[in-house]
């Protein structure tokens, strides 16, 4: 396939959403999380393809953050190159205000980490599960 034909293939696989401005990917997806497209025989993420096609390469050491918080959006205006740390700080788990049981984190939040991950834990849930172990 020639380059223009592959771009036309990209354009057929998204639908503009008029209320948000998102370009929603309806083509192939990777694990149901992000769209992907085959480009020169290699599968790449659709939002990275869109950004690089319209704006240029993603700067070294950066990754694309969806400002609209919609992983299937491929609108390059909704993508911003940021560091991994910034992307994680903006992510849904980092901005949650309540635990999965509805307790507000303001009443008690503990952050702990091991060699590979950093975790947040609701102290209300922890105290209920392990009565008498926390002062």
Short mmCIF file of C-alpha atoms in Angstrom, two decimals, residues 65-133:
data_model
loop_
_atom_site.label_atom_id
_atom_site.label_comp_id
_atom_site.label_asym_id
_atom_site.label_seq_id
_atom_site.Cartn_x
_atom_site.Cartn_y
_atom_site.Cartn_z
CA UNK A 65 -1.38 11.86 27.55
CA UNK A 66 -5.06 11.94 26.54
CA UNK A 67 -6.22 15.33 27.83
CA UNK A 68 -9.83 14.23 27.21
CA UNK A 69 -9.30 11.08 29.33
CA UNK A 70 -10.68 8.90 26.50
CA UNK A 71 -8.20 6.16 25.53
CA UNK A 72 -9.94 5.52 22.19
CA UNK A 73 -9.62 9.19 21.13
CA UNK A 74 -7.15 9.76 18.27
CA UNK A 75 -7.64 13.54 17.91
CA UNK A 76 -4.10 14.96 17.98
CA UNK A 77 -5.42 18.14 19.64
CA UNK A 78 -6.40 16.00 22.64
CA UNK A 79 -2.90 14.53 23.01
CA UNK A 80 -0.01 16.09 24.90
CA UNK A 81 3.54 14.77 25.20
CA UNK A 82 4.45 14.51 28.90
CA UNK A 83 6.83 12.53 31.07
CA UNK A 84 5.69 9.17 32.41
CA UNK A 85 5.52 10.62 35.94
CA UNK A 86 3.24 13.45 34.79
CA UNK A 87 1.05 11.02 32.85
CA UNK A 88 0.66 8.81 35.93
CA UNK A 89 -0.08 11.81 38.18
CA UNK A 90 -2.93 12.77 35.83
CA UNK A 91 -4.32 9.24 35.56
CA UNK A 92 -7.69 8.15 36.92
CA UNK A 93 -6.33 6.25 39.95
CA UNK A 94 -4.26 9.27 40.96
CA UNK A 95 -7.28 11.59 40.88
CA UNK A 96 -9.76 9.31 42.70
CA UNK A 97 -11.26 10.85 45.84
CA UNK A 98 -12.97 7.72 47.26
CA UNK A 99 -12.00 4.08 47.65
CA UNK A 100 -14.01 1.35 45.92
CA UNK A 101 -16.18 1.01 49.04
CA UNK A 102 -17.09 4.72 49.04
CA UNK A 103 -14.89 5.96 51.89
CA UNK A 104 -13.38 9.39 51.18
CA UNK A 105 -9.61 9.30 51.02
CA UNK A 106 -9.54 12.55 53.00
CA UNK A 107 -10.49 10.55 56.12
CA UNK A 108 -7.42 8.39 55.77
CA UNK A 109 -5.06 7.50 52.99
CA UNK A 110 -1.83 5.64 53.29
CA UNK A 111 0.72 5.57 50.51
CA UNK A 112 3.22 2.74 50.60
CA UNK A 113 5.53 1.20 48.06
CA UNK A 114 7.69 -1.79 47.34
CA UNK A 115 10.59 -2.17 44.89
CA UNK A 116 8.42 -1.85 41.78
CA UNK A 117 5.10 -0.16 42.64
CA UNK A 118 3.57 2.61 44.68
CA UNK A 119 0.17 1.95 46.27
CA UNK A 120 -2.64 3.89 47.92
CA UNK A 121 -4.68 2.23 50.65
CA UNK A 122 -7.88 3.39 52.35
CA UNK A 123 -7.20 3.43 56.09
CA UNK A 124 -10.92 3.12 56.90
CA UNK A 125 -11.11 -0.17 54.98
CA UNK A 126 -7.81 -1.35 56.45
CA UNK A 127 -8.96 -0.57 60.01
CA UNK A 128 -12.23 -2.43 59.44
CA UNK A 129 -10.42 -5.49 58.07
CA UNK A 130 -7.66 -5.57 60.66
CA UNK A 131 -9.27 -4.24 63.83
CA UNK A 132 -6.78 -3.53 66.57
CA UNK A 133 -3.69 -3.52 64.34
#
